[in-house]
Amino acid sequence: MDNEREQLRQQAVDIFLDLEERPDGSAEQEAREAFLARGDAERSAYASVARTWAAAHPAPRHRRRGVPAVLVLAVALLAGVLLGPEALLWHRSDYSTNASAARHFTATSGDLLYLDASSAIDEQFDANRRMLELLEGAAYFETVQDTRPFLVEADGLTARAIGTAFVVERSNGVSVAVAKGQVEATRDGQRFMLSAGEKIHIFPDGRVVRTDIAPATIAAWRGNQAITKNTPLSDLAAALDRRFSGRIVITDSSLAAARVSGVFSLADPIATLRLAAGLHGGAVTAAPFLAVVSPDGSLFDFQPPD
């Protein structure tokens, strides 16, 4: 059922945006009418998209001093809130997931791939190597015996498996954590040898942080959990973001850096986000396709149009 709703939502987004680009286009108008005529579920999905777009583009009479909220919402929509990684990357990927859940796949080589929600991988195997590119999100890999090297690329990093189970994640840079065996990671001429229980995170500015991590907690999202230990709230929000059909934005840098520890459920990302943010005095305002974490929840102080 969730997959059906997600597909309907994506169809509604595509039709709505086509009509926004070409409001006088007869083909676009006909596509909308045909979609709406299919039933109540389609009309509800389209109305939800229209409401979100209207909230991001309110008429002047509705604008008050809450202009930043409008800007955040508009930027979020344009940055891919409506489209999401599944719409932007599915045409490139061989394996992908939507926001509803993580899934496991078996590559053509027999290697196990476990993708977190809202993740995508492109397979580039040939006679000499098993190469996968992580386009979005996070993925856990368990390799099989094969004479060809097993390589994962993500944001300029290449991770080479050495009899391994490991995870690669793209979030505020790129990270590799090893559950079994060893991984050789290279990026921009730097080389890192990681063993079970070790993790590196390379931030967008090139800064590298190497930490120890309990192997049992690696890729806890496979069990629909996030296990954190003195972890920035922004990292937990990134894990929750992949389970949310939209985007999560933290407006305050101090709140984003606040440390959280515990075992959190990914089943209800907004409820978990409210719990974790509330520990540090933060509040969450949720709307279709967007959830905003702020110190007092006051970011949305405009009145959306009727």
mmCIF file of C-alpha atoms in Angstrom:
data_model
loop_
_atom_site.group_PDB
_atom_site.id
_atom_site.type_symbol
_atom_site.label_atom_id
_atom_site.label_comp_id
_atom_site.label_asym_id
_atom_site.label_seq_id
_atom_site.Cartn_x
_atom_site.Cartn_y
_atom_site.Cartn_z
ATOM 1 C CA MET A 1 0.000 0.000 0.000
ATOM 2 C CA ASP A 2 2.836 2.395 0.888
ATOM 3 C CA ASN A 3 4.489 1.723 -2.464
ATOM 4 C CA GLU A 4 1.218 2.448 -4.259
ATOM 5 C CA ARG A 5 0.841 5.778 -2.426
ATOM 6 C CA GLU A 6 4.443 6.672 -3.201
ATOM 7 C CA GLN A 7 3.938 5.894 -6.896
ATOM 8 C CA LEU A 8 0.741 7.954 -7.012
ATOM 9 C CA ARG A 9 2.496 10.845 -5.280
ATOM 10 C CA GLN A 10 5.347 10.728 -7.780
ATOM 11 C CA GLN A 11 2.943 10.653 -10.714
ATOM 12 C CA ALA A 12 1.107 13.646 -9.256
ATOM 13 C CA VAL A 13 4.406 15.527 -8.817
ATOM 14 C CA ASP A 14 5.417 14.871 -12.430
ATOM 15 C CA ILE A 15 2.055 15.980 -13.806
ATOM 16 C CA PHE A 16 1.924 19.055 -11.555
ATOM 17 C CA LEU A 17 5.437 20.235 -12.464
ATOM 18 C CA ASP A 18 4.841 19.651 -16.179
ATOM 19 C CA LEU A 19 1.774 21.862 -15.948
ATOM 20 C CA GLU A 20 3.658 24.524 -13.968
ATOM 21 C CA GLU A 21 6.259 24.678 -16.732
ATOM 22 C CA ARG A 22 3.672 24.700 -19.528
ATOM 23 C CA PRO A 23 0.385 25.991 -18.063
ATOM 24 C CA ASP A 24 -1.147 26.473 -21.524
ATOM 25 C CA GLY A 25 -0.037 23.110 -22.866
ATOM 26 C CA SER A 26 -2.995 21.035 -24.003
ATOM 27 C CA ALA A 27 -1.122 17.760 -23.500
ATOM 28 C CA GLU A 28 -0.239 18.726 -19.933
ATOM 29 C CA GLN A 29 -3.824 19.733 -19.158
ATOM 30 C CA GLU A 30 -5.161 16.512 -20.616
ATOM 31 C CA ALA A 31 -2.661 14.479 -18.588
ATOM 32 C CA ARG A 32 -3.857 16.170 -15.412
ATOM 33 C CA GLU A 33 -7.531 15.618 -16.190
ATOM 34 C CA ALA A 34 -6.917 11.969 -17.053
ATOM 35 C CA PHE A 35 -5.007 11.455 -13.802
ATOM 36 C CA LEU A 36 -7.714 13.103 -11.698
ATOM 37 C CA ALA A 37 -10.420 11.100 -13.422
ATOM 38 C CA ARG A 38 -8.854 7.828 -12.305
ATOM 39 C CA GLY A 39 -10.196 8.066 -8.763
ATOM 40 C CA ASP A 40 -10.173 9.549 -5.271
ATOM 41 C CA ALA A 41 -6.622 8.417 -4.480
ATOM 42 C CA GLU A 42 -5.277 10.251 -7.505
ATOM 43 C CA ARG A 43 -7.228 13.400 -6.695
ATOM 44 C CA SER A 44 -5.980 13.302 -3.103
ATOM 45 C CA ALA A 45 -2.353 12.886 -4.197
ATOM 46 C CA TYR A 46 -2.619 15.770 -6.652
ATOM 47 C CA ALA A 47 -4.310 18.013 -4.081
ATOM 48 C CA SER A 48 -1.516 17.309 -1.585
ATOM 49 C CA VAL A 49 1.141 18.341 -4.108
ATOM 50 C CA ALA A 50 -0.847 21.472 -5.001
ATOM 51 C CA ARG A 51 -1.175 22.469 -1.336
ATOM 52 C CA THR A 52 2.541 22.075 -0.753
ATOM 53 C CA TRP A 53 3.360 24.133 -3.828
ATOM 54 C CA ALA A 54 0.883 26.812 -2.747
ATOM 55 C CA ALA A 55 2.495 26.980 0.693
ATOM 56 C CA ALA A 56 5.869 27.554 -0.947
ATOM 57 C CA HIS A 57 4.448 30.278 -3.239
ATOM 58 C CA PRO A 58 1.881 32.189 -1.167
ATOM 59 C CA ALA A 59 0.107 35.213 -2.548
ATOM 60 C CA PRO A 60 1.445 38.582 -1.308
ATOM 61 C CA ARG A 61 -1.526 39.177 0.993
ATOM 62 C CA HIS A 62 -0.572 36.103 3.001
ATOM 63 C CA ARG A 63 3.033 37.096 3.497
ATOM 64 C CA ARG A 64 3.991 38.300 6.911
ATOM 65 C CA ARG A 65 7.351 38.548 8.581
ATOM 66 C CA GLY A 66 7.820 34.818 8.054
ATOM 67 C CA VAL A 67 9.545 35.233 4.670
ATOM 68 C CA PRO A 68 12.448 32.935 5.691
ATOM 69 C CA ALA A 69 9.997 30.072 6.076
ATOM 70 C CA VAL A 70 8.752 30.601 2.548
ATOM 71 C CA LEU A 71 12.284 30.713 1.243
ATOM 72 C CA VAL A 72 13.264 27.527 3.043
ATOM 73 C CA LEU A 73 10.206 25.734 1.755
ATOM 74 C CA ALA A 74 10.690 26.953 -1.823
ATOM 75 C CA VAL A 75 14.372 26.049 -1.855
ATOM 76 C CA ALA A 76 13.610 22.636 -0.410
ATOM 77 C CA LEU A 77 11.066 21.957 -3.114
ATOM 78 C CA LEU A 78 13.387 23.088 -5.882
ATOM 79 C CA ALA A 79 16.273 21.092 -4.417
ATOM 80 C CA GLY A 80 14.375 17.849 -4.819
ATOM 81 C CA VAL A 81 11.813 17.563 -2.029
ATOM 82 C CA LEU A 82 9.091 16.874 -4.540
ATOM 83 C CA LEU A 83 11.193 14.713 -6.794
ATOM 84 C CA GLY A 84 13.353 12.888 -4.239
ATOM 85 C CA PRO A 85 16.321 10.671 -5.037
ATOM 86 C CA GLU A 86 14.065 7.983 -6.468
ATOM 87 C CA ALA A 87 12.886 10.313 -9.233
ATOM 88 C CA LEU A 88 16.260 11.914 -9.904
ATOM 89 C CA LEU A 89 18.392 8.757 -9.764
ATOM 90 C CA TRP A 90 16.226 5.769 -10.623
ATOM 91 C CA HIS A 91 16.911 6.239 -14.315
ATOM 92 C CA ARG A 92 20.659 5.825 -13.568
ATOM 93 C CA SER A 93 20.513 3.083 -10.953
ATOM 94 C CA ASP A 94 20.280 -0.680 -11.115
ATOM 95 C CA TYR A 95 19.090 -1.022 -7.514
ATOM 96 C CA SER A 96 17.085 1.572 -5.572
ATOM 97 C CA THR A 97 14.665 2.065 -2.710
ATOM 98 C CA ASN A 98 12.061 4.678 -1.842
ATOM 99 C CA ALA A 99 11.359 6.237 1.540
ATOM 100 C CA SER A 100 9.155 3.386 2.771
ATOM 101 C CA ALA A 101 11.840 0.870 3.804
ATOM 102 C CA ALA A 102 15.271 -0.662 3.306
ATOM 103 C CA ARG A 103 15.595 -3.657 0.959
ATOM 104 C CA HIS A 104 18.150 -6.316 0.128
ATOM 105 C CA PHE A 105 19.272 -7.336 -3.349
ATOM 106 C CA THR A 106 21.638 -9.888 -4.814
ATOM 107 C CA ALA A 107 24.049 -8.493 -7.396
ATOM 108 C CA THR A 108 24.736 -10.366 -10.615
ATOM 109 C CA SER A 109 27.996 -11.596 -9.023
ATOM 110 C CA GLY A 110 26.142 -13.068 -6.025
ATOM 111 C CA ASP A 111 27.271 -10.348 -3.605
ATOM 112 C CA LEU A 112 24.624 -9.198 -1.114
ATOM 113 C CA LEU A 113 23.547 -5.559 -1.272
ATOM 114 C CA TYR A 114 21.361 -4.100 1.465
ATOM 115 C CA LEU A 115 20.091 -0.612 0.612
ATOM 116 C CA ASP A 116 18.744 1.789 3.177
ATOM 117 C CA ALA A 117 15.570 3.696 2.322
ATOM 118 C CA SER A 118 15.934 6.444 -0.321
ATOM 119 C CA SER A 119 19.152 4.941 -1.663
ATOM 120 C CA ALA A 120 20.384 4.048 -5.135
ATOM 121 C CA ILE A 121 23.270 2.048 -6.632
ATOM 122 C CA ASP A 122 24.593 1.701 -10.166
ATOM 123 C CA GLU A 123 26.212 -1.624 -11.043
ATOM 124 C CA GLN A 124 29.255 -1.506 -13.327
ATOM 125 C CA PHE A 125 30.542 -5.081 -13.346
ATOM 126 C CA ASP A 126 32.802 -6.423 -16.098
ATOM 127 C CA ALA A 127 35.292 -9.257 -16.621
ATOM 128 C CA ASN A 128 37.946 -7.549 -14.487
ATOM 129 C CA ARG A 129 36.118 -6.016 -11.549
ATOM 130 C CA ARG A 130 32.908 -5.806 -9.553
ATOM 131 C CA MET A 131 32.263 -2.078 -9.384
ATOM 132 C CA LEU A 132 29.263 -0.422 -7.725
ATOM 133 C CA GLU A 133 28.596 3.307 -7.420
ATOM 134 C CA LEU A 134 26.540 4.516 -4.468
ATOM 135 C CA LEU A 135 24.536 7.350 -5.989
ATOM 136 C CA GLU A 136 22.507 8.247 -2.902
ATOM 137 C CA GLY A 137 21.910 7.130 0.665
ATOM 138 C CA ALA A 138 23.576 4.181 2.377
ATOM 139 C CA ALA A 139 24.307 0.560 1.511
ATOM 140 C CA TYR A 140 25.629 -2.488 3.333
ATOM 141 C CA PHE A 141 27.645 -5.059 1.406
ATOM 142 C CA GLU A 142 28.527 -8.695 2.051
ATOM 143 C CA THR A 143 30.954 -9.984 -0.548
ATOM 144 C CA VAL A 144 31.379 -13.499 -1.915
ATOM 145 C CA GLN A 145 34.485 -15.307 -3.127
ATOM 146 C CA ASP A 146 35.422 -14.030 -6.580
ATOM 147 C CA THR A 147 38.722 -13.446 -8.357
ATOM 148 C CA ARG A 148 37.585 -9.962 -9.394
ATOM 149 C CA PRO A 149 38.068 -7.149 -6.864
ATOM 150 C CA PHE A 150 34.923 -5.737 -5.251
ATOM 151 C CA LEU A 151 34.878 -1.927 -5.358
ATOM 152 C CA VAL A 152 32.373 0.677 -4.202
ATOM 153 C CA GLU A 153 32.596 4.306 -5.326
ATOM 154 C CA ALA A 154 30.837 7.197 -3.583
ATOM 155 C CA ASP A 155 31.540 10.902 -3.887
ATOM 156 C CA GLY A 156 35.138 10.429 -5.024
ATOM 157 C CA LEU A 157 35.921 7.670 -2.518
ATOM 158 C CA THR A 158 36.721 4.107 -3.586
ATOM 159 C CA ALA A 159 36.315 1.297 -1.040
ATOM 160 C CA ARG A 160 37.956 -2.033 -1.911
ATOM 161 C CA ALA A 161 36.674 -5.043 -0.009
ATOM 162 C CA ILE A 162 39.047 -7.635 1.434
ATOM 163 C CA GLY A 163 36.802 -10.534 2.531
ATOM 164 C CA THR A 164 34.367 -8.081 3.918
ATOM 165 C CA ALA A 165 31.030 -6.909 5.245
ATOM 166 C CA PHE A 166 30.880 -3.125 5.361
ATOM 167 C CA VAL A 167 28.684 -0.078 4.883
ATOM 168 C CA VAL A 168 29.172 3.037 2.748
ATOM 169 C CA GLU A 169 27.060 6.115 3.368
ATOM 170 C CA ARG A 170 26.684 9.468 1.629
ATOM 171 C CA SER A 171 25.631 12.049 4.211
ATOM 172 C CA ASN A 172 27.495 15.311 4.838
ATOM 173 C CA GLY A 173 30.377 13.757 2.928
ATOM 174 C CA VAL A 174 31.023 10.045 2.729
ATOM 175 C CA SER A 175 31.764 7.359 5.343
ATOM 176 C CA VAL A 176 32.879 3.725 5.441
ATOM 177 C CA ALA A 177 32.378 1.410 8.443
ATOM 178 C CA VAL A 178 33.613 -2.199 8.551
ATOM 179 C CA ALA A 179 31.653 -5.013 10.213
ATOM 180 C CA LYS A 180 33.870 -7.925 9.093
ATOM 181 C CA GLY A 181 37.216 -8.293 7.371
ATOM 182 C CA GLN A 182 39.047 -5.278 5.995
ATOM 183 C CA VAL A 183 38.430 -2.429 3.567
ATOM 184 C CA GLU A 184 40.974 -0.298 1.737
ATOM 185 C CA ALA A 185 39.522 3.176 1.174
ATOM 186 C CA THR A 186 41.153 5.788 -1.047
ATOM 187 C CA ARG A 187 40.206 9.374 -1.867
ATOM 188 C CA ASP A 188 42.205 12.261 -3.322
ATOM 189 C CA GLY A 189 45.459 10.351 -2.960
ATOM 190 C CA GLN A 190 44.788 9.388 0.657
ATOM 191 C CA ARG A 191 44.697 5.709 1.623
ATOM 192 C CA PHE A 192 43.034 4.218 4.691
ATOM 193 C CA MET A 193 43.120 0.593 5.829
ATOM 194 C CA LEU A 194 40.100 -0.233 7.983
ATOM 195 C CA SER A 195 39.459 -3.380 10.005
ATOM 196 C CA ALA A 196 36.281 -4.643 11.674
ATOM 197 C CA GLY A 197 35.022 -2.078 14.166
ATOM 198 C CA GLU A 198 36.604 0.926 12.448
ATOM 199 C CA LYS A 199 34.979 3.803 10.604
ATOM 200 C CA ILE A 200 36.131 6.853 8.678
ATOM 201 C CA HIS A 201 34.050 9.875 7.758
ATOM 202 C CA ILE A 202 35.368 12.280 5.118
ATOM 203 C CA PHE A 203 33.570 15.615 5.283
ATOM 204 C CA PRO A 204 32.943 17.868 2.253
ATOM 205 C CA ASP A 205 35.861 20.116 3.299
ATOM 206 C CA GLY A 206 38.249 17.126 3.181
ATOM 207 C CA ARG A 207 38.490 16.694 6.953
ATOM 208 C CA VAL A 208 38.830 13.012 7.957
ATOM 209 C CA VAL A 209 37.546 11.621 11.266
ATOM 210 C CA ARG A 210 38.457 8.067 12.202
ATOM 211 C CA THR A 211 36.558 6.354 15.018
ATOM 212 C CA ASP A 212 35.901 2.951 16.555
ATOM 213 C CA ILE A 213 32.405 1.525 16.183
ATOM 214 C CA ALA A 214 30.779 -1.622 17.546
ATOM 215 C CA PRO A 215 30.331 -3.960 14.545
ATOM 216 C CA ALA A 216 26.857 -4.971 15.790
ATOM 217 C CA THR A 217 25.643 -1.377 15.436
ATOM 218 C CA ILE A 218 26.789 -0.964 11.834
ATOM 219 C CA ALA A 219 23.874 -0.497 9.436
ATOM 220 C CA ALA A 220 21.361 -0.841 12.260
ATOM 221 C CA TRP A 221 18.844 0.573 9.796
ATOM 222 C CA ARG A 222 18.532 -2.984 8.458
ATOM 223 C CA GLY A 223 16.523 -3.597 11.630
ATOM 224 C CA ASN A 224 14.695 -0.270 11.292
ATOM 225 C CA GLN A 225 16.823 1.312 14.029
ATOM 226 C CA ALA A 226 19.409 4.039 14.430
ATOM 227 C CA ILE A 227 21.951 3.394 17.178
ATOM 228 C CA THR A 228 23.831 6.516 18.208
ATOM 229 C CA LYS A 229 26.566 7.200 20.750
ATOM 230 C CA ASN A 230 27.393 10.849 21.356
ATOM 231 C CA THR A 231 26.325 11.495 17.744
ATOM 232 C CA PRO A 232 25.347 14.917 16.346
ATOM 233 C CA LEU A 233 21.603 15.387 15.953
ATOM 234 C CA SER A 234 22.255 16.203 12.304
ATOM 235 C CA ASP A 235 23.549 12.644 11.738
ATOM 236 C CA LEU A 236 20.421 11.123 13.260
ATOM 237 C CA ALA A 237 18.318 13.518 11.192
ATOM 238 C CA ALA A 238 20.086 12.278 8.040
ATOM 239 C CA ALA A 239 19.111 8.684 8.862
ATOM 240 C CA LEU A 240 15.524 9.759 9.529
ATOM 241 C CA ASP A 241 15.497 11.860 6.361
ATOM 242 C CA ARG A 242 15.871 8.743 4.247
ATOM 243 C CA ARG A 243 12.641 7.408 5.800
ATOM 244 C CA PHE A 244 10.748 10.660 5.217
ATOM 245 C CA SER A 245 9.070 11.495 1.902
ATOM 246 C CA GLY A 246 10.617 14.931 1.748
ATOM 247 C CA ARG A 247 13.449 16.722 3.491
ATOM 248 C CA ILE A 248 14.419 17.391 7.090
ATOM 249 C CA VAL A 249 16.031 20.788 7.724
ATOM 250 C CA ILE A 250 17.717 21.895 10.981
ATOM 251 C CA THR A 251 17.817 25.683 11.082
ATOM 252 C CA ASP A 252 20.132 26.154 14.078
ATOM 253 C CA SER A 253 23.802 25.067 13.942
ATOM 254 C CA SER A 254 24.027 24.546 17.701
ATOM 255 C CA LEU A 255 20.981 22.306 17.617
ATOM 256 C CA ALA A 256 22.402 20.380 14.655
ATOM 257 C CA ALA A 257 25.619 19.771 16.598
ATOM 258 C CA ALA A 258 23.838 18.707 19.809
ATOM 259 C CA ARG A 259 24.852 15.181 20.820
ATOM 260 C CA VAL A 260 22.393 12.324 21.156
ATOM 261 C CA SER A 261 22.861 8.753 22.358
ATOM 262 C CA GLY A 262 20.436 5.862 22.308
ATOM 263 C CA VAL A 263 18.524 3.375 20.191
ATOM 264 C CA PHE A 264 15.981 5.177 18.032
ATOM 265 C CA SER A 265 13.213 3.706 15.899
ATOM 266 C CA LEU A 266 13.081 4.630 12.230
ATOM 267 C CA ALA A 267 9.465 3.482 11.871
ATOM 268 C CA ASP A 268 8.051 6.961 12.567
ATOM 269 C CA PRO A 269 10.759 9.456 11.556
ATOM 270 C CA ILE A 270 8.896 12.583 12.677
ATOM 271 C CA ALA A 271 8.042 11.172 16.108
ATOM 272 C CA THR A 272 11.672 10.130 16.596
ATOM 273 C CA LEU A 273 12.902 13.507 15.373
ATOM 274 C CA ARG A 274 10.625 15.271 17.871
ATOM 275 C CA LEU A 275 11.915 13.048 20.678
ATOM 276 C CA ALA A 276 15.595 13.593 19.858
ATOM 277 C CA ALA A 277 15.266 17.334 19.183
ATOM 278 C CA GLY A 278 13.170 17.799 22.313
ATOM 279 C CA LEU A 279 16.045 16.495 24.433
ATOM 280 C CA HIS A 280 17.894 19.703 23.518
ATOM 281 C CA GLY A 281 14.961 22.119 23.539
ATOM 282 C CA GLY A 282 14.264 21.829 19.818
ATOM 283 C CA ALA A 283 10.848 21.698 18.191
ATOM 284 C CA VAL A 284 9.729 20.127 14.927
ATOM 285 C CA THR A 285 7.256 21.629 12.479
ATOM 286 C CA ALA A 286 6.161 19.126 9.830
ATOM 287 C CA ALA A 287 4.395 19.793 6.542
ATOM 288 C CA PRO A 288 3.988 17.703 3.399
ATOM 289 C CA PHE A 289 7.473 16.997 2.008
ATOM 290 C CA LEU A 290 9.257 19.087 4.671
ATOM 291 C CA ALA A 291 10.076 18.906 8.391
ATOM 292 C CA VAL A 292 11.897 21.791 10.060
ATOM 293 C CA VAL A 293 13.785 21.522 13.356
ATOM 294 C CA SER A 294 14.295 24.843 15.145
ATOM 295 C CA PRO A 295 14.968 25.971 18.735
ATOM 296 C CA ASP A 296 11.407 27.175 19.326
ATOM 297 C CA GLY A 297 9.417 25.874 16.360
ATOM 298 C CA SER A 298 8.671 29.418 15.219
ATOM 299 C CA LEU A 299 10.048 29.216 11.678
ATOM 300 C CA PHE A 300 6.614 28.771 10.115
ATOM 301 C CA ASP A 301 4.943 32.040 11.055
ATOM 302 C CA PHE A 302 3.120 32.673 7.799
ATOM 303 C CA GLN A 303 -0.444 31.754 6.957
ATOM 304 C CA PRO A 304 -0.639 29.372 3.999
ATOM 305 C CA PRO A 305 -3.323 30.201 1.456
ATOM 306 C CA ASP A 306 -6.647 28.434 1.620
#
